[in-house]
CSV table of C-alpha atoms in Angstrom, one decimal:
chain,number,residue,atom,x,y,z
A,274,UNK,CA,50.7,93.4,172.9
A,275,UNK,CA,51.9,95.3,175.5
A,276,UNK,CA,50.7,96.5,178.9
A,277,UNK,CA,52.8,99.6,178.4
A,278,UNK,CA,53.7,100.1,174.9
A,279,UNK,CA,55.7,103.2,175.4
A,280,UNK,CA,59.0,101.9,174.4
A,281,UNK,CA,57.9,100.5,171.3
A,282,UNK,CA,56.1,103.4,170.3
A,283,UNK,CA,59.2,105.6,171.0
A,284,UNK,CA,61.2,103.5,168.7
A,285,UNK,CA,58.8,103.6,165.9
A,286,UNK,CA,58.7,107.6,166.5
A,287,UNK,CA,62.4,107.9,166.3
A,288,UNK,CA,62.3,105.9,163.2
A,289,UNK,CA,59.6,107.7,161.8
A,290,UNK,CA,57.4,104.6,161.0
A,291,UNK,CA,53.8,105.3,161.1
A,292,UNK,CA,51.6,103.4,163.4
A,293,UNK,CA,48.5,103.2,165.3
A,294,UNK,CA,47.2,101.2,168.5
A,295,UNK,CA,44.4,99.1,169.3
A,296,UNK,CA,43.1,98.3,172.9
A,297,UNK,CA,42.6,94.3,173.4
A,298,UNK,CA,40.5,93.4,176.4
A,299,UNK,CA,42.0,90.4,178.0
A,300,UNK,CA,40.8,88.3,181.4
A,301,UNK,CA,44.1,89.9,183.1
A,302,UNK,CA,43.1,93.6,181.8
A,303,UNK,CA,43.5,95.4,178.9
A,304,UNK,CA,46.6,95.2,176.6
A,305,UNK,CA,47.6,97.8,173.5
A,306,UNK,CA,48.6,96.1,170.2
A,307,UNK,CA,50.9,98.6,168.3
A,308,UNK,CA,50.7,98.1,164.6
A,309,UNK,CA,52.6,99.9,161.6
A,310,UNK,CA,51.1,101.5,159.0
A,311,UNK,CA,48.8,102.2,156.8
A,312,UNK,CA,51.1,102.1,153.9
A,313,UNK,CA,50.5,103.1,150.3
A,314,UNK,CA,51.7,99.7,148.8
A,315,UNK,CA,52.9,96.2,149.8
A,316,UNK,CA,56.4,97.7,148.9
A,317,UNK,CA,56.1,100.3,151.2
A,318,UNK,CA,55.1,97.9,154.1
A,319,UNK,CA,58.1,95.7,152.9
A,320,UNK,CA,60.3,98.5,153.3
A,321,UNK,CA,58.5,99.5,156.7
A,322,UNK,CA,59.3,95.9,157.9
A,323,UNK,CA,63.0,96.0,157.2
A,324,UNK,CA,63.2,99.3,159.0
A,325,UNK,CA,61.4,97.9,161.9
A,326,UNK,CA,63.7,95.0,162.3
A,327,UNK,CA,66.6,97.5,162.1
A,328,UNK,CA,65.2,99.2,165.3
A,329,UNK,CA,65.8,95.9,166.9
A,330,UNK,CA,61.8,95.2,167.3
A,331,UNK,CA,60.6,91.6,166.2
A,332,UNK,CA,57.4,92.5,164.1
A,333,UNK,CA,54.8,90.0,163.1
A,334,UNK,CA,53.9,89.2,159.8
A,335,UNK,CA,52.9,92.2,157.0
A,336,UNK,CA,49.2,92.0,155.9
A,337,UNK,CA,47.0,94.2,153.9
A,338,UNK,CA,43.9,95.6,155.8
A,339,UNK,CA,40.6,95.7,153.7
């Protein structure tokens, strides 16, 4: 999560990776979680994971959302 996610968002936009953000309230203020997706399939998510890593970002795990 980021206080200012603009750098990460710019990289995702440049790489044409779909993303969305989620504000998270913490004791020190609000931070923004940046998530890639949604993707049509697990294969598409795995491909995006490799692409995100290629952008120099360190993504977390790939999961499906119900």
